Amino acid sequence: MEIFISKDNCTGCKKCTKACPYGALVLIDGKAAVNDRCTACGACLTVCKTRAIISNVKEREIPAFDDRKGVWVFVEQTEGHIHKVTLELLGIGQILAASTGQELSAVLLGNNVYHCLDTLKEFGAKNVYFCQHPGLENYQTASYSKIISEIVQNNKPNILLIGATPIGRDLAPRLAIRLEVGLTADCTELAIDQRDGTLLQTRPAFGGNVMATIKSPYSRPQMATVRPGVMKATRTMGSYELNVIEKKAHLSPQDTPIDVLERINQKGKNIGLENAKVIVAAGRGAASEKGIKFVFALAEALGGEVACTRPLVEEGLLPLERQVGQTGLVVKPEIYIACGISGAIQHKAGMSDSRYIIAINSDKNAPIFGVADWGILGDLNEVVPTFAAAITRRAERREK
Ligand SMILES: Cc1cc2nc3c(=O)[nH]c(=O)nc-3n(C[C@H](O)[C@H](O)[C@H](O)COP(=O)(O)OP(=O)(O)OC[C@H]3O[C@@H](n4cnc5c(N)ncnc54)[C@H](O)[C@@H]3O)c2cc1C
């Protein structure tokens, strides 16, 4: 695709120069001109009100997709335990199903996983596409993508949601390729466009500096992965009969190329930040042996967990499992205490839904104060140990 300017129609309003993310449109003698940075992304086309910007590609016709029905959620389970992101996806799935007037379904693959059906119903699934086979006992890319793509092709869902977990991030692109559809990864918001019924898939873009809302109007199912901890799992009354649609799996040895001999859970990896009620988080302001010690002491006094920002992980001061934010975990504790954290958008992406946020920072202009319920302006090396000592004293008084 190429972009051309009709100089007669251009009013020099600068809407296109502002909309272009690549700086490819400039004003020369009061008229827009395209330079060699243009990637033909089309951002300028939508903002130009005078039809001065022309592309040499005809607009694609959007198919009707009347036969595409249903909001589907892939059930991630390991050894028969359903990953909590599946329940969160069923939560947003209930909302999307109500907005589209379609049914919510789950896709469950595994071996000896009948017991998962009750949970899926409890969290809102009306139908479960269910496939059991010894070759599906452990997740494998080839077998899972083969069976799910067959089920999708035969039943034509409108929307397919997958958790943005390591398994989901492996499965979703394989499925998208097999099904020849688009995929929006790492969404943080999903909604239905009331004008045309398409799925609005919102995710951070350009390093988290903007939120991009993406649609897939030309293909079905509309596929998105969603990060764990972002959506809310919602139990339903479930006063209906769950419709279980059993599918037979035909797997060849090529479909299960990996033999899983043993599963060993890595010790100490799961810090449990996603379920912590209180989190005390260390930022670069606390990036010293002393600062980190103070943060751990406050977390211990409050019975909470320690989290951190990315620079502390990059400096090797704390492990990745403690990082909160766009490239870390999304947490929603009752109390989040940010110690020496500036409040970059990438960090806020992981903690701004906390119930109460307390920020301790020596810079009164730190953006973290913008999302904090309480702000403490001061040196964390004084505030944090004082805070911890006060909590400990109070706990001791209560015990007496
Ligand atoms: C693609 C991408 C993804 C990213 N993902 C993440 C992510 O997942 N998580 C994340 O956290 N970041 C992420 N980042 C990095 C992010 O942009 C910020 O750089 C980072 O969050 C800043 O961390 P900070 O607040 O600890 O440090 P800084 O921004 O340096 O802030 C330190 C703060 O400490 C305060 N301070 C200093 N000394 C004291 C003291 N003695 N007492 C009190 N306050 C003090 C300062 O006033 C300052 O506000 C990402 C960046 C990119 C580009």
XYZ file of C-alpha atoms and ligand atoms in Angstrom:
453
model
C 0.000 0.000 0.000
C 1.216 3.510 -0.741
C -0.001 6.855 0.571
C -0.503 9.892 -1.680
C -1.529 13.457 -0.874
C -4.076 15.413 -2.869
C -2.658 18.921 -2.522
C -5.981 20.404 -3.675
C -7.840 18.794 -0.774
C -5.158 19.350 1.906
C -5.958 22.222 4.263
C -2.706 21.924 6.244
C -4.663 21.114 9.421
C -1.766 18.912 10.751
C -4.120 16.159 11.967
C -2.180 13.608 9.890
C 1.253 14.790 11.026
C 0.142 14.375 14.637
C -1.472 10.969 14.013
C 1.528 9.459 12.200
C 3.497 7.344 14.725
C 6.575 7.307 12.481
C 7.022 11.016 11.680
C 6.416 10.194 8.019
C 4.106 13.126 7.327
C 5.431 16.666 7.348
C 4.056 20.025 6.282
C 5.817 21.584 3.277
C 4.522 24.959 2.108
C 1.396 24.421 4.216
C 0.543 21.068 2.614
C 1.112 17.524 3.909
C 3.906 15.533 2.295
C 4.978 11.899 2.797
C 8.614 11.027 3.424
C 10.466 7.706 3.282
C 9.611 6.797 6.890
C 6.082 5.868 5.782
C 5.169 2.252 6.597
C 1.687 2.641 5.088
C 0.143 1.831 8.478
C -2.912 3.898 7.535
C -3.120 5.928 10.778
C -3.338 9.150 8.719
C -6.218 7.882 6.578
C -8.658 7.753 9.463
C -7.941 11.278 10.760
C -8.046 13.167 7.466
C -11.473 14.778 7.185
C -10.926 16.399 3.768
C -10.009 13.209 1.858
C -6.590 14.669 1.078
C -4.858 11.393 1.919
C -5.338 8.643 -0.590
C -4.169 5.051 -0.521
C -3.862 2.819 -3.550
C -5.573 -0.082 -1.819
C -9.286 -0.583 -2.099
C -11.043 -0.993 1.245
C -11.606 -4.682 1.975
C -15.165 -5.768 2.305
C -15.986 -7.057 5.785
C -17.586 -10.524 5.635
C -20.900 -11.062 7.480
C -19.848 -14.054 9.659
C -23.508 -14.806 10.488
C -22.636 -18.469 11.093
C -20.079 -17.605 13.805
C -21.586 -17.965 17.250
C -20.300 -18.272 20.781
C -17.646 -16.991 23.151
C -15.107 -19.738 23.855
C -12.479 -20.068 26.557
C -9.565 -22.514 26.395
C -9.312 -24.377 29.718
C -5.717 -24.518 30.883
C -5.265 -27.405 33.306
C -2.217 -29.160 34.655
C -2.672 -32.539 36.315
C -6.389 -31.784 36.561
C -5.941 -28.391 38.283
C -7.547 -25.548 36.366
C -5.330 -22.462 36.065
C -7.005 -19.436 37.639
C -6.688 -17.455 34.401
C -9.290 -19.825 32.900
C -11.798 -18.793 35.576
C -10.947 -15.122 34.946
C -11.519 -15.629 31.214
C -14.873 -17.245 31.967
C -15.622 -14.098 34.018
C -15.038 -11.711 31.094
C -16.543 -14.365 28.794
C -19.854 -14.072 30.676
C -19.889 -10.320 29.976
C -18.981 -10.733 26.299
C -21.551 -13.508 25.864
C -24.271 -11.283 27.381
C -23.252 -8.344 25.134
C -23.363 -10.463 21.970
C -26.402 -12.531 22.964
C -24.308 -15.682 22.438
C -23.403 -18.608 24.692
C -20.257 -19.051 26.739
C -18.388 -22.298 26.122
C -15.195 -23.864 27.421
C -12.788 -26.143 25.557
C -11.337 -28.784 27.861
C -8.629 -31.211 26.762
C -6.849 -33.701 29.010
C -6.994 -37.172 30.468
C -9.142 -38.094 33.482
C -10.364 -34.516 33.851
C -14.127 -35.116 34.261
C -13.977 -33.415 37.653
C -13.123 -30.074 35.959
C -16.612 -29.883 34.419
C -18.317 -28.810 37.672
C -15.888 -25.922 38.126
C -16.422 -24.742 34.553
C -20.175 -24.661 35.111
C -19.734 -22.894 38.458
C -17.832 -20.127 36.651
C -20.388 -19.633 33.906
C -19.735 -22.099 31.036
C -22.962 -23.246 29.358
C -21.250 -25.747 27.047
C -18.000 -27.655 27.306
C -16.263 -29.068 24.228
C -14.545 -31.956 25.919
C -11.817 -34.234 24.629
C -10.100 -36.886 26.725
C -7.169 -39.019 25.529
C -3.973 -40.333 27.176
C -2.017 -38.310 24.582
C -3.629 -35.127 25.944
C -2.585 -35.756 29.554
C 0.207 -33.180 29.330
C 0.062 -30.065 27.199
C 1.904 -30.476 23.918
C 1.833 -27.886 21.172
C 1.168 -30.275 18.279
C -1.618 -32.352 19.845
C -3.454 -29.465 21.517
C -3.311 -27.164 18.488
C -4.478 -30.011 16.218
C -7.491 -30.990 18.343
C -8.566 -27.438 19.206
C -8.303 -26.245 15.608
C -10.457 -29.217 14.513
C -13.092 -28.408 17.143
C -13.039 -24.721 16.157
C -13.311 -25.470 12.436
C -16.279 -27.780 13.013
C -18.165 -25.526 15.437
C -17.279 -22.002 14.249
C -17.072 -19.851 17.400
C -17.106 -16.068 17.187
C -14.520 -15.391 19.908
C -11.750 -17.577 21.390
C -9.930 -16.482 24.564
C -6.717 -18.004 25.905
C -4.664 -17.114 28.998
C -1.367 -15.328 28.323
C 0.515 -17.935 30.352
C 3.565 -19.792 29.016
C 1.201 -22.506 27.688
C -1.257 -19.979 26.236
C 1.543 -17.996 24.616
C 2.713 -21.192 22.946
C -0.720 -22.431 21.905
C -2.444 -19.238 20.697
C -0.074 -18.342 17.814
C -0.039 -21.963 16.595
C -3.826 -21.979 16.546
C -3.967 -18.599 14.815
C -1.725 -19.920 12.046
C -3.713 -23.141 11.659
C -7.013 -21.241 11.577
C -5.593 -18.380 9.461
C -6.938 -15.719 11.818
C -5.527 -12.717 13.648
C -4.423 -12.833 17.268
C -4.177 -9.993 19.784
C -1.749 -10.979 22.527
C -1.609 -9.776 26.135
C -4.933 -7.927 26.252
C -5.825 -6.021 29.391
C -9.392 -5.081 28.386
C -12.020 -6.763 26.222
C -15.393 -5.371 25.179
C -17.901 -5.596 22.375
C -18.219 -2.746 19.878
C -21.946 -2.070 20.043
C -21.933 -0.658 16.497
C -20.883 -3.837 14.707
C -20.603 -6.525 17.411
C -16.855 -7.038 16.953
C -14.461 -7.669 19.810
C -12.493 -4.637 21.016
C -9.148 -5.969 22.213
C -7.138 -3.460 24.212
C -3.477 -3.966 25.066
C -0.475 -1.809 25.929
C 1.623 -0.817 22.926
C 4.832 1.123 22.250
C 6.429 -0.018 25.520
C 3.231 0.596 27.453
C 3.096 4.290 26.577
C -0.207 3.967 24.738
C -3.145 1.604 24.962
C -4.063 0.223 21.541
C -7.557 -1.090 20.818
C -7.453 -3.698 18.084
C -10.244 -5.320 16.056
C -10.113 -8.352 13.771
C -12.996 -7.607 11.388
C -11.881 -9.907 8.552
C -11.530 -13.266 10.278
C -13.209 -15.523 12.853
C -12.822 -16.548 15.594
C -11.567 -13.278 17.018
C -8.665 -14.530 19.111
C -7.071 -12.867 22.103
C -4.775 -13.845 24.943
C -5.302 -12.161 28.312
C -2.782 -11.842 31.103
C -3.510 -13.608 34.397
C -4.824 -11.382 37.170
C -6.433 -8.797 34.876
C -10.030 -10.076 34.608
C -12.361 -11.038 37.432
C -13.555 -14.605 37.952
C -17.287 -14.659 38.731
C -19.239 -17.569 40.147
C -22.745 -18.103 38.757
C -25.784 -19.735 40.309
C -25.475 -22.371 37.587
C -29.144 -23.445 37.723
C -28.923 -25.068 34.304
C -27.745 -28.334 32.840
C -24.192 -28.158 31.533
C -24.066 -29.200 27.888
C -21.034 -31.450 27.431
C -20.044 -32.086 23.825
C -17.565 -34.966 23.783
C -15.078 -35.164 20.941
C -12.939 -38.115 19.948
C -9.223 -37.467 19.547
C -7.294 -39.160 16.750
C -3.640 -38.659 17.542
C -0.726 -40.078 15.604
C 2.765 -40.474 17.157
C 3.764 -37.265 15.309
C 1.070 -35.389 17.256
C 2.682 -36.296 20.588
C 6.402 -36.116 19.877
C 7.350 -35.594 23.548
C 7.279 -38.254 26.272
C 6.849 -36.610 29.677
C 8.798 -38.835 32.078
C 8.371 -36.825 35.268
C 7.035 -33.457 36.373
C 9.178 -31.613 38.926
C 7.828 -28.406 40.417
C 10.522 -25.777 40.777
C 10.966 -25.001 44.452
C 10.643 -21.465 45.743
C 9.447 -20.101 42.384
C 5.878 -19.482 43.393
C 6.019 -16.553 45.751
C 2.245 -16.181 45.604
C 2.154 -12.448 44.867
C -1.071 -12.789 42.884
C -2.908 -13.963 46.009
C -1.143 -11.762 48.605
C -3.416 -9.456 50.609
C -0.581 -7.052 51.432
C 2.350 -6.242 49.144
C 5.284 -4.025 49.992
C 7.100 -3.131 46.788
C 10.656 -1.893 46.400
C 11.618 0.535 43.660
C 14.949 2.001 42.622
C 14.771 4.311 45.643
C 15.140 1.185 47.791
C 17.748 -0.475 45.572
C 20.357 -1.018 48.253
C 21.003 -3.809 50.721
C 19.662 -1.591 53.498
C 16.599 -0.442 51.541
C 15.624 -4.001 50.587
C 16.092 -5.138 54.187
C 13.700 -2.395 55.339
C 11.132 -3.427 52.714
C 11.285 -7.101 53.766
C 10.954 -6.095 57.437
C 7.828 -4.034 56.714
C 6.317 -6.875 54.668
C 6.999 -9.296 57.520
C 5.453 -6.939 60.089
C 2.307 -6.722 57.962
C 2.225 -10.425 57.059
C 2.651 -9.490 53.415
C 4.871 -10.254 50.433
C 7.635 -8.285 48.737
C 7.391 -7.138 45.122
C 9.624 -4.860 43.069
C 9.994 -2.807 39.928
C 11.921 -3.942 36.872
C 15.192 -2.088 37.580
C 15.684 -4.180 40.747
C 15.339 -7.369 38.717
C 17.683 -6.024 36.056
C 20.249 -5.179 38.716
C 19.951 -8.728 40.093
C 18.718 -7.505 43.481
C 15.433 -9.429 43.403
C 14.152 -12.284 41.196
C 11.811 -11.870 38.233
C 9.051 -13.671 40.172
C 8.738 -10.527 42.297
C 8.439 -8.060 39.412
C 5.112 -6.285 39.073
C 4.066 -4.542 35.886
C 3.611 -4.861 32.202
C 6.348 -7.462 31.814
C 5.855 -8.868 35.300
C 2.841 -9.861 37.353
C -0.534 -8.174 37.681
C -1.510 -7.973 41.342
C -4.614 -6.766 43.181
C -3.855 -6.865 46.914
C -5.886 -5.092 49.573
C -2.853 -2.904 50.345
C 0.069 -2.077 48.040
C 2.874 -0.056 49.598
C 5.164 1.420 46.943
C 8.561 2.308 48.437
C 10.805 4.475 46.271
C 8.795 3.782 43.100
C 8.302 6.624 40.615
C 5.075 5.216 39.103
C 6.026 4.542 35.483
C 3.085 3.447 33.321
C 4.661 -0.005 32.887
C 4.726 -0.508 36.650
C 1.233 0.907 37.220
C -0.083 -1.599 34.640
C 0.546 -4.296 37.233
C -0.700 -2.704 40.459
C -3.138 0.153 39.895
C -6.156 -2.090 40.635
C -4.928 -2.660 44.215
C -7.620 -1.717 46.735
C -5.515 0.774 48.687
C -2.198 2.168 47.492
C 0.276 3.834 49.843
C 3.239 5.571 48.202
C 6.444 6.527 49.994
C 8.603 8.801 47.887
C 10.967 11.726 48.458
C 9.862 13.499 45.257
C 6.542 15.310 45.640
C 6.063 15.230 41.855
C 6.483 11.441 41.543
C 3.616 10.110 39.346
C 2.955 7.295 41.833
C 1.219 9.879 44.044
C -1.359 10.226 41.225
C -2.665 6.673 41.843
C -1.996 6.545 45.601
C -4.775 6.702 48.220
C -2.207 7.885 50.756
C 1.124 9.517 49.986
C 4.043 9.823 52.377
C 6.593 12.393 51.258
C 9.920 11.443 52.776
C 13.046 9.314 52.782
C 12.062 5.646 52.763
C 15.127 4.806 54.828
C 13.434 6.687 57.664
C 9.748 6.114 56.877
C 9.810 2.349 56.194
C 11.606 1.228 59.404
C 9.481 3.645 61.492
C 6.344 2.216 59.878
C 7.506 -1.397 60.492
C 8.421 -0.647 64.121
C 5.005 0.958 64.757
C 3.181 -2.069 63.280
C 5.299 -4.491 65.343
C 4.720 -2.470 68.551
C 0.981 -2.470 67.910
C 0.932 -6.215 67.280
C 2.884 -6.798 70.491
C 0.460 -4.601 72.488
C -2.461 -6.622 71.091
C -0.824 -9.889 72.104
C -0.416 -8.733 75.719
C 8.657 -2.465 27.486
C 8.883 -2.100 28.906
C 8.333 -2.898 29.885
C 8.530 -2.592 31.226
N 7.981 -3.387 32.167
C 8.088 -3.039 33.458
C 7.455 -3.806 34.480
O 6.844 -4.841 34.230
N 7.572 -3.395 35.739
C 8.258 -2.259 36.097
O 8.313 -1.938 37.286
N 8.872 -1.521 35.167
C 8.823 -1.880 33.866
N 9.457 -1.148 32.930
C 10.355 -0.069 33.386
C 9.602 1.216 33.694
O 9.503 1.977 32.524
C 10.356 2.073 34.721
O 11.659 2.316 34.259
C 10.435 1.429 36.093
O 9.167 1.014 36.526
C 10.994 2.444 37.089
O 11.233 1.786 38.300
P 11.357 2.603 39.641
O 10.113 3.360 39.895
O 11.816 1.630 40.660
O 12.596 3.559 39.362
P 12.670 5.117 39.110
O 11.784 5.517 38.014
O 14.104 5.451 38.989
O 12.085 5.761 40.440
C 12.724 5.714 41.668
C 11.884 6.545 42.638
O 12.440 6.429 43.928
C 12.341 7.695 44.577
N 13.368 7.700 45.591
C 14.727 7.681 45.427
N 15.343 7.645 46.630
C 14.358 7.654 47.572
C 14.333 7.605 48.988
N 15.483 7.528 49.696
N 13.150 7.646 49.638
C 11.986 7.693 48.939
N 11.935 7.719 47.577
C 13.116 7.688 46.917
C 12.568 8.690 43.450
O 11.998 9.957 43.801
C 11.857 8.037 42.300
O 10.513 8.470 42.207
C 9.290 -1.443 31.586
C 9.825 -0.636 30.591
C 9.624 -0.959 29.273
C 10.203 -0.066 28.220
